[in-house]
Coordinates of C-alpha atoms and ligand atoms in Angstrom, one line a residue:
M1 CA -19.6 -79.8 6.2
T2 CA -21.6 -76.6 6.0
K3 CA -20.7 -74.4 3.1
I4 CA -20.0 -70.8 3.9
L5 CA -19.6 -67.7 1.8
I6 CA -17.9 -64.7 3.3
T7 CA -18.3 -61.3 1.5
G8 CA -15.6 -58.8 2.2
S9 CA -13.1 -61.7 2.8
S10 CA -10.1 -59.6 2.0
G11 CA -10.9 -57.2 4.8
Y12 CA -9.8 -57.3 8.5
I13 CA -12.7 -59.4 9.9
G14 CA -13.3 -61.4 6.8
N15 CA -9.7 -62.6 6.6
A16 CA -9.6 -63.4 10.3
L17 CA -12.8 -65.3 10.2
W18 CA -11.6 -67.4 7.3
V19 CA -8.4 -68.3 9.3
Y20 CA -10.6 -69.1 12.3
L21 CA -13.2 -71.2 10.6
K22 CA -11.4 -73.0 7.9
K23 CA -10.8 -76.2 9.8
N24 CA -14.5 -76.9 10.4
Y25 CA -16.3 -75.4 7.3
I26 CA -16.1 -75.3 3.6
I27 CA -15.4 -71.7 3.0
R28 CA -15.2 -69.4 0.0
G29 CA -14.7 -65.6 0.1
L30 CA -15.5 -62.8 -2.3
D31 CA -14.2 -59.3 -2.3
K32 CA -13.7 -56.5 -4.8
Y33 CA -10.0 -56.5 -4.0
N34 CA -7.6 -59.4 -3.9
S35 CA -6.6 -60.7 -0.5
R36 CA -3.1 -60.4 0.8
Y37 CA -3.4 -63.7 2.5
L38 CA -6.2 -65.9 1.2
K39 CA -7.6 -66.6 -2.2
S40 CA -10.8 -64.4 -2.3
E41 CA -12.8 -64.5 -5.5
K42 CA -12.5 -61.1 -7.1
I43 CA -16.2 -60.0 -7.3
D44 CA -17.7 -56.6 -6.8
L45 CA -21.2 -56.9 -5.1
L46 CA -22.3 -54.1 -7.5
N47 CA -21.8 -56.5 -10.4
L48 CA -25.1 -58.3 -10.2
K49 CA -24.5 -60.7 -13.0
K50 CA -21.2 -61.9 -11.8
L51 CA -22.5 -62.2 -8.2
D52 CA -25.5 -64.2 -9.3
H53 CA -23.4 -66.6 -11.4
Y54 CA -21.0 -67.1 -8.5
I55 CA -23.7 -67.8 -5.9
K56 CA -25.5 -70.1 -8.3
S57 CA -22.4 -72.2 -8.9
Y58 CA -21.3 -72.3 -5.2
Q59 CA -24.7 -72.7 -3.5
P60 CA -23.5 -71.8 0.1
D61 CA -25.7 -72.9 3.0
I62 CA -25.0 -69.6 4.9
V63 CA -23.7 -66.3 3.8
I64 CA -21.7 -64.0 6.2
H65 CA -22.0 -60.5 4.7
L66 CA -19.1 -58.4 5.9
A67 CA -18.3 -56.4 2.8
A68 CA -18.8 -52.7 3.3
Q69 CA -17.4 -49.2 3.0
S70 CA -16.6 -48.6 6.6
L71 CA -13.7 -46.2 7.1
V72 CA -14.9 -43.2 9.1
D73 CA -12.7 -40.8 7.3
E74 CA -14.5 -41.4 4.1
T75 CA -18.0 -40.8 5.4
I76 CA -17.9 -37.6 3.4
N77 CA -18.2 -39.6 0.2
K78 CA -21.8 -40.5 0.7
K79 CA -22.3 -42.1 -2.8
K80 CA -19.5 -44.6 -2.1
Y81 CA -21.3 -45.6 1.1
Y82 CA -24.7 -45.9 -0.5
L83 CA -23.3 -48.1 -3.3
N84 CA -21.0 -50.4 -1.3
N85 CA -23.4 -50.8 1.6
V86 CA -27.0 -50.3 0.5
V87 CA -26.9 -51.3 -3.2
A88 CA -24.4 -54.1 -2.5
T89 CA -26.7 -55.5 0.2
K90 CA -29.7 -55.2 -2.1
N91 CA -27.9 -57.1 -4.8
L92 CA -26.8 -59.8 -2.4
I93 CA -30.3 -60.3 -1.0
F94 CA -31.7 -60.5 -4.6
C95 CA -29.2 -63.2 -5.6
L96 CA -29.7 -65.2 -2.4
K97 CA -33.5 -65.3 -2.9
K98 CA -33.1 -66.1 -6.6
N99 CA -30.9 -69.0 -5.8
K100 CA -33.0 -70.2 -2.8
I101 CA -30.3 -69.5 -0.2
F102 CA -32.0 -68.4 2.9
N103 CA -29.4 -67.9 5.7
L104 CA -27.7 -64.6 6.2
I105 CA -25.4 -63.2 8.9
F106 CA -24.8 -59.5 8.6
S107 CA -22.3 -57.2 10.2
S108 CA -23.9 -54.0 11.4
T109 CA -22.5 -51.5 13.8
A110 CA -23.0 -49.9 17.2
A111 CA -23.0 -46.6 15.4
V112 CA -26.8 -47.1 14.6
Y113 CA -27.7 -46.4 18.3
K114 CA -28.8 -43.2 19.9
Y115 CA -26.3 -41.8 22.4
K116 CA -26.5 -43.3 25.9
N117 CA -23.8 -43.3 28.6
T118 CA -24.8 -46.7 30.0
P119 CA -24.6 -50.2 28.3
I120 CA -26.7 -50.2 25.1
K121 CA -29.3 -53.0 24.6
E122 CA -30.6 -54.1 21.2
N123 CA -34.1 -52.6 21.8
D124 CA -32.7 -49.2 22.8
N125 CA -33.4 -46.2 20.6
L126 CA -31.7 -45.9 17.2
K127 CA -30.3 -42.7 15.8
P128 CA -27.7 -43.3 13.0
V129 CA -25.8 -40.1 12.5
S130 CA -22.9 -40.6 10.1
A131 CA -23.3 -41.6 6.5
Y132 CA -21.8 -44.9 7.4
A133 CA -24.2 -45.6 10.2
K134 CA -27.2 -44.5 8.1
T135 CA -26.3 -46.9 5.3
K136 CA -25.8 -49.7 7.7
Y137 CA -29.2 -49.0 9.2
E138 CA -30.7 -49.1 5.6
C139 CA -29.1 -52.5 5.1
E140 CA -30.6 -53.8 8.4
K141 CA -34.1 -52.7 7.1
L142 CA -33.6 -54.4 3.8
I143 CA -32.6 -57.6 5.5
K144 CA -35.5 -57.5 7.9
K145 CA -38.0 -57.2 5.2
S146 CA -36.3 -59.8 3.0
N147 CA -37.9 -63.0 4.4
L148 CA -34.5 -64.5 4.8
N149 CA -33.3 -66.1 8.0
Y150 CA -31.0 -63.6 9.5
I151 CA -28.8 -62.7 12.4
I152 CA -27.7 -59.0 12.4
L153 CA -24.7 -58.5 14.6
R154 CA -24.0 -55.0 15.8
F155 CA -20.3 -54.9 16.4
F156 CA -18.7 -52.5 18.8
N157 CA -14.9 -51.7 18.5
V158 CA -13.3 -54.7 16.9
C159 CA -9.5 -54.9 17.4
S160 CA -6.3 -56.9 17.9
S161 CA -5.0 -60.0 16.2
F162 CA -4.6 -63.8 16.7
K163 CA -2.5 -66.6 15.5
I164 CA -3.7 -70.1 14.7
K165 CA -0.9 -72.6 13.9
N166 CA 1.3 -70.5 11.6
K167 CA -1.5 -68.2 10.3
I168 CA -1.7 -64.7 11.8
A169 CA -4.7 -62.4 11.3
G170 CA -4.8 -58.7 12.1
E171 CA -6.0 -55.3 11.2
L172 CA -4.6 -53.3 8.3
H173 CA -6.9 -50.6 7.2
K174 CA -5.7 -48.0 4.8
P175 CA -5.7 -45.5 6.2
E176 CA -5.8 -46.7 9.8
T177 CA -8.2 -44.7 11.9
H178 CA -8.8 -46.9 14.9
I179 CA -7.1 -46.0 18.2
I180 CA -5.6 -49.4 19.3
P181 CA -3.6 -50.2 16.1
T182 CA -2.6 -46.6 15.8
V183 CA -1.3 -46.2 19.4
V184 CA 0.5 -49.6 19.5
Y185 CA 2.2 -49.0 16.1
K186 CA 3.2 -45.5 16.8
S187 CA 4.5 -46.3 20.3
I188 CA 6.7 -49.1 19.0
L189 CA 8.1 -46.8 16.2
N190 CA 8.3 -43.8 18.6
K191 CA 6.0 -41.6 16.4
K192 CA 3.8 -38.9 17.7
I193 CA 0.3 -39.9 18.8
Y194 CA -2.7 -37.6 18.7
I195 CA -5.6 -38.1 21.1
Y196 CA -8.9 -36.4 20.2
G197 CA -10.2 -34.5 23.2
N198 CA -9.9 -34.6 27.0
T199 CA -13.0 -32.5 27.8
Y200 CA -15.7 -35.2 27.6
K201 CA -17.7 -36.0 30.8
T202 CA -15.8 -39.2 31.5
K203 CA -13.4 -40.2 34.3
D204 CA -10.3 -38.7 32.6
G205 CA -12.0 -36.5 30.0
S206 CA -11.2 -38.8 27.0
C207 CA -13.8 -41.0 25.1
V208 CA -14.9 -44.3 26.6
R209 CA -15.3 -47.3 24.3
D210 CA -16.1 -51.0 24.3
Y211 CA -13.3 -53.1 22.7
I212 CA -13.8 -56.6 21.4
H213 CA -11.0 -58.9 20.4
I214 CA -11.2 -60.1 16.8
Q215 CA -11.0 -63.7 18.1
D216 CA -14.1 -63.1 20.1
I217 CA -15.9 -61.7 17.1
C218 CA -15.0 -64.9 15.2
S219 CA -16.2 -67.1 18.1
A220 CA -19.5 -65.1 18.1
I221 CA -20.0 -65.7 14.4
K222 CA -19.2 -69.3 14.8
K223 CA -22.0 -69.5 17.4
C224 CA -24.3 -67.8 14.9
L225 CA -23.5 -70.5 12.3
K226 CA -24.4 -73.2 14.7
K227 CA -27.6 -71.5 15.8
M228 CA -28.6 -71.0 12.2
K229 CA -27.8 -74.5 11.2
N230 CA -30.1 -75.8 14.0
S231 CA -33.0 -73.4 13.5
N232 CA -35.6 -73.4 10.8
K233 CA -36.5 -69.8 11.4
I234 CA -34.3 -67.2 13.1
R235 CA -34.5 -63.5 13.0
E236 CA -32.3 -61.7 15.6
I237 CA -30.4 -58.6 16.1
I238 CA -27.5 -59.1 18.6
N239 CA -24.9 -56.8 20.0
I240 CA -21.3 -58.1 20.1
G241 CA -19.0 -56.3 22.4
S242 CA -17.2 -56.9 25.7
Q243 CA -19.1 -54.6 28.0
S244 CA -15.7 -53.0 29.0
K245 CA -15.3 -49.3 29.5
I246 CA -11.9 -48.2 28.4
T247 CA -10.8 -44.5 27.9
N248 CA -8.5 -43.4 25.2
L249 CA -6.0 -42.2 27.8
E250 CA -6.1 -45.6 29.6
I251 CA -5.1 -47.2 26.3
L252 CA -2.3 -44.8 25.9
H253 CA -0.8 -45.4 29.3
L254 CA -1.3 -49.1 29.2
V255 CA 0.5 -49.3 25.8
K256 CA 3.3 -47.2 27.2
K257 CA 3.7 -49.6 30.2
I258 CA 3.6 -52.8 28.1
T259 CA 5.9 -51.5 25.3
K260 CA 8.1 -49.7 27.8
S261 CA 8.1 -46.8 25.4
S262 CA 8.3 -43.1 26.2
L263 CA 5.1 -41.4 25.5
N264 CA 5.1 -39.0 22.6
Y265 CA 1.6 -37.7 22.4
E266 CA -0.5 -34.5 22.2
I267 CA -4.2 -33.9 23.0
V268 CA -5.9 -32.3 20.0
K269 CA -9.4 -30.9 19.7
N270 CA -12.5 -33.3 19.8
R271 CA -13.2 -35.0 16.6
K272 CA -16.5 -34.0 15.0
G273 CA -19.2 -36.6 15.7
D274 CA -17.3 -38.4 18.5
I275 CA -19.4 -39.2 21.6
A276 CA -18.3 -39.6 25.2
Y277 CA -19.5 -43.2 25.7
L278 CA -20.3 -46.2 23.6
I279 CA -20.7 -49.4 25.6
C280 CA -22.3 -52.7 24.8
S281 CA -24.8 -54.8 26.8
I282 CA -24.0 -58.4 25.9
S283 CA -26.8 -60.0 27.8
K284 CA -28.7 -60.9 24.6
A285 CA -25.6 -62.5 23.0
K286 CA -25.2 -64.6 26.2
K287 CA -28.8 -65.7 26.2
I288 CA -29.4 -66.4 22.5
L289 CA -25.9 -67.5 21.3
N290 CA -24.6 -68.8 24.6
W291 CA -21.5 -66.7 23.8
K292 CA -19.3 -64.5 25.9
P293 CA -15.9 -62.9 25.1
S294 CA -12.9 -64.6 26.5
N295 CA -10.0 -62.7 24.9
S296 CA -11.2 -59.1 25.4
K297 CA -9.3 -58.0 28.5
I298 CA -7.6 -54.8 27.4
K299 CA -4.1 -56.1 28.3
K300 CA -4.6 -59.2 26.1
I301 CA -5.9 -57.0 23.3
I302 CA -2.8 -54.8 23.4
K303 CA -0.4 -57.7 23.7
D304 CA -1.9 -59.4 20.7
E305 CA -1.8 -56.2 18.7
I306 CA 1.9 -55.9 19.6
M307 CA 2.4 -59.4 18.1
W308 CA 0.7 -58.2 14.9
V309 CA 2.7 -54.9 14.7
K310 CA 5.9 -56.9 15.1
Y311 CA 4.8 -59.1 12.2
L312 CA 4.0 -56.0 10.1
I313 CA 7.4 -54.5 10.9
K314 CA 9.3 -57.8 10.2
N315 CA 7.6 -58.1 6.8
N316 CA 8.1 -54.5 6.0
I317 CA 4.4 -53.8 5.8
K318 CA 3.6 -50.1 6.5
R319 CA 0.6 -48.7 8.2
T320 CA -0.8 -45.5 6.8
F321 CA -2.6 -42.8 8.7
K322 CA -4.7 -39.8 7.7
N323 CA -5.2 -36.5 9.5
Y324 CA -3.9 -36.5 13.0
L325 CA -4.0 -40.3 13.7
Ligands
NAD401 N1 -13.8 -53.3 12.3 C1 -14.7 -52.8 13.2 O1 -14.3 -52.3 14.3 C2 -16.1 -52.9 12.9 C3 -17.1 -52.3 13.8 C4 -18.4 -52.4 13.5 C5 -18.9 -53.0 12.3 N2 -17.9 -53.5 11.4 C6 -18.4 -54.0 10.2 O2 -17.8 -55.3 10.0 C7 -17.6 -55.5 8.6 C8 -16.1 -55.8 8.3 O3 -15.3 -54.8 8.8 P1 -13.8 -54.8 8.5 O4 -13.1 -54.0 9.6 O5 -13.3 -56.1 8.2 O6 -13.8 -53.9 7.2 P2 -12.7 -53.8 6.0 O7 -12.9 -52.5 5.4 O8 -11.4 -54.3 6.5 O9 -13.3 -54.9 5.0 C9 -14.4 -54.7 4.2 C10 -14.1 -55.4 2.9 O10 -15.3 -55.2 2.0 C11 -14.8 -55.1 0.7 N3 -15.9 -54.5 -0.1 C12 -16.3 -53.2 0.0 N4 -17.2 -52.9 -0.9 C13 -17.4 -54.1 -1.7 C14 -18.1 -54.4 -2.8 N5 -18.9 -53.6 -3.4 N6 -18.0 -55.7 -3.3 C15 -17.1 -56.6 -2.7 N7 -16.4 -56.3 -1.7 C16 -16.5 -55.1 -1.1 C17 -13.6 -54.3 0.8 O11 -12.8 -54.4 -0.3 C18 -13.0 -54.8 2.1 O12 -12.0 -55.8 1.8 C19 -18.1 -54.2 7.9 O13 -19.3 -54.4 7.4 C20 -18.1 -53.2 9.0 O14 -19.0 -52.2 8.7 C21 -16.6 -53.4 11.7

């Protein structure tokens, strides 16, 4: 069986991926924090010596590098971003090359692209604006000049949860800043929801985004593993989204309908840096990976998020929010 190493395995996507892949792969995960669910090795990518030792002893065939500082609210702390994204990636590349491990899958972001109000393709113009996006772009450049085999995945808005057998995987960022987990959680608990802006040039004035179900993210990564295993040389950048166009207000009204809750919300001023549209073209993913999303209809996304919120409530696990959301 192929040996996989997941960095950032205590995080949302890392944990879900582990649950998703564990039947078919030998997997280990590392993270600077312990995992609530799986046994991640507690290693900070900034600790070069420990990282090198671990990689040398495990000798993975493929590394999936998800570890990052990614919460939007913390973009002000530029140093934290530089260290946990750029320096961490530099360290990982160094250790991989030193130990003759040549296959890397990297999670980048749609935030590296220049604004466009139609589906974005991989060769469209780039213009990373936030500290987060800038550091992710730096990581991409490091990987591209590393001589490793790589697949850089630019994820759009990852969301929702899934259950395999008795294992459930879902999103629990602290604080939570993403709209779907926020709206679903607050609707169920009848707390006030704040929507940033209704004056964008979109069909209802609120922002339009492309939501991709976590299970589809996992299936895309699984396709990458297969592709990498069967190619001597692969160097690709691929968007992963659903090519859907959902507005914030549509999410709000759909959640109200599904949860049968009364809507307790307020429109507040636009959030700095937010853009009207961010939509993914998935034609390259279809062509190169033979992948397409099959769980990312917005109703399914919301229903599966409700399942996760019920799990959180049942286990007395609280979501925390910052600022308005
Ligand atoms: N969730 C999304 O919507 C989304 C969208 C686009 C891109 N991405 C990217 O996907 C990846 C995973 O996202 P996520 O939502 O699971 O993030 P997350 O914040 O839930 O998980 C990231 C994990 O990385 C770990 N980490 C950070 N710095 C580390 C270090 N120096 N050493 C070891 N571990 C470290 C954190 O402890 C955390 O557990 C990230 O790279 C993110 O930028 C996510």
